[in-house]
CSV table of C-alpha atoms in Angstrom, one decimal:
chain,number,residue,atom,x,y,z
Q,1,UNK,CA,157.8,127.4,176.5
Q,2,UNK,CA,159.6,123.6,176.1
Q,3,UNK,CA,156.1,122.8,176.0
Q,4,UNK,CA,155.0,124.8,173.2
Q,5,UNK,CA,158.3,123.9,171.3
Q,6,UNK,CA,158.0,120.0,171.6
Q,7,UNK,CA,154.2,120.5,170.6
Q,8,UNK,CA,155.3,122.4,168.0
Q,9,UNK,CA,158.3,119.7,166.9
Q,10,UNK,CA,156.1,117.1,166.7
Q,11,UNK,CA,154.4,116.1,163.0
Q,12,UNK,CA,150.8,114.5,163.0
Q,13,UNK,CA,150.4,111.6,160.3
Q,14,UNK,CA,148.3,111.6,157.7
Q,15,UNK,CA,144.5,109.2,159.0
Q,16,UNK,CA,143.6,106.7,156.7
Q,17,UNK,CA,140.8,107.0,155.2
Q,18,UNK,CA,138.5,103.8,155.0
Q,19,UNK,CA,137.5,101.9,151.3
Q,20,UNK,CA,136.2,98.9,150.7
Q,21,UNK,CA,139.5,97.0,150.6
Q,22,UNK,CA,140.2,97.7,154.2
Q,23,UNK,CA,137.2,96.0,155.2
Q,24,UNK,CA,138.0,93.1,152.9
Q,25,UNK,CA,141.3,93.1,154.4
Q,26,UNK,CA,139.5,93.2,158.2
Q,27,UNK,CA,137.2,90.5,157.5
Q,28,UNK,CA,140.2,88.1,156.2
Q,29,UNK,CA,141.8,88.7,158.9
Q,30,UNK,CA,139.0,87.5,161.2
Q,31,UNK,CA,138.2,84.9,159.4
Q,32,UNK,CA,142.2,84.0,159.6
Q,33,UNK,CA,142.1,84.8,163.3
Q,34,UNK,CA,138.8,82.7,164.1
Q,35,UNK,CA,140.5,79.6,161.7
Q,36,UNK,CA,143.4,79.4,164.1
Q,37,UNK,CA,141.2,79.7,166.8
Q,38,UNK,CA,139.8,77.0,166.2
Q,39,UNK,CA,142.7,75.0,165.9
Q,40,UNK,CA,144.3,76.0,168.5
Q,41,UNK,CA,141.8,77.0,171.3
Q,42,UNK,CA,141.7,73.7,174.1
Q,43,UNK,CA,138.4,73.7,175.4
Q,44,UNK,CA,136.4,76.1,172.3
Q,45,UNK,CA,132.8,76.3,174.0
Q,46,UNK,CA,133.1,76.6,177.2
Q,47,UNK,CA,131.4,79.7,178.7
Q,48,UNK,CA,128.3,81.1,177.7
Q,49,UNK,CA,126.8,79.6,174.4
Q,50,UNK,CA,125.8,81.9,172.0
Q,51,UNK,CA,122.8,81.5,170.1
Q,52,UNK,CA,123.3,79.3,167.1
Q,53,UNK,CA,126.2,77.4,168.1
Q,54,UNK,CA,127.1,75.9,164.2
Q,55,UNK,CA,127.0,79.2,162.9
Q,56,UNK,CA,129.8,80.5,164.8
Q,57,UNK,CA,131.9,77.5,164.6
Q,58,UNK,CA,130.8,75.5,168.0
Q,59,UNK,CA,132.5,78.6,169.8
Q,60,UNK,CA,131.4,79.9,173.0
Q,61,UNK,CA,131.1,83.7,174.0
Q,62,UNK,CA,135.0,83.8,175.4
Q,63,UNK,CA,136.8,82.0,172.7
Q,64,UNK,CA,134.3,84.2,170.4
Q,65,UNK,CA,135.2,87.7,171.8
Q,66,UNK,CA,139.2,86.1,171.9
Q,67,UNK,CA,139.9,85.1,168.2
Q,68,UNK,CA,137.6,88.5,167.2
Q,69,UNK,CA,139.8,90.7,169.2
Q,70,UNK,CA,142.8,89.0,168.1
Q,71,UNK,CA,141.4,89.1,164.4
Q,72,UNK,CA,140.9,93.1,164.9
Q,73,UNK,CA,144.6,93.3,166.3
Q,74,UNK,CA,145.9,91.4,163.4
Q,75,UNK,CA,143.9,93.3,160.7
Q,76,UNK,CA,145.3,97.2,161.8
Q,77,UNK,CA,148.4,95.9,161.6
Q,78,UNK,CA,148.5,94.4,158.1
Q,79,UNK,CA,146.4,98.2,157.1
Q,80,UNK,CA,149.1,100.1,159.4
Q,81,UNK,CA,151.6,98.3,157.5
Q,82,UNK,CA,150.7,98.8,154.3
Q,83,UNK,CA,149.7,102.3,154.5
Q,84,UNK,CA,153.6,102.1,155.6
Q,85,UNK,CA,154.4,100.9,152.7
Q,86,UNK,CA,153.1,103.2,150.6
Q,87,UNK,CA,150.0,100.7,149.6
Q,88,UNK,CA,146.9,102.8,150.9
């Protein structure tokens, strides 16, 4: 029964729905991400290379799959926080 009732009690938020200018806002926030990254990352390609080191910045795998992850971490929370907002 306090099962049912707290299932019941709780409200499910509206899913955002992806456009365009989420993904714009993603890929800035990589590219923001990967730009301190760079700056800020000691020893950038150590690790496995990847296969065309100047196109992805001199990083190696590790520092690649770092400032990426952070970059996606960053990005849903600027889109959380503007569908907050009332923006999306």
């Amino acid at each position: 029964m306090l099962t049912s009732t707290l299932l019941a009690a709780t409200t499910v938020p509206t899913t955002l729905q992806w456009s365009p200018s989420i993904g714009i806002i993603m890929i800035l926030a990589n590219i923001a991400a990967i730009a301190f990254g760079k700056s800020s990352i000691k020893y950038p390609n150590v690790g496995p290379a990847l296969p065309s080191p100047n196109f992805f910045g001199g990083f190696g795998l590790p520092a690649l799959l770092a400032t990426t992850a952070f970059g996606h971490i960053l990005g849903t929370g600027i889109i959380l926080g503007l569908h907050n907002l009332g923006r999306f």
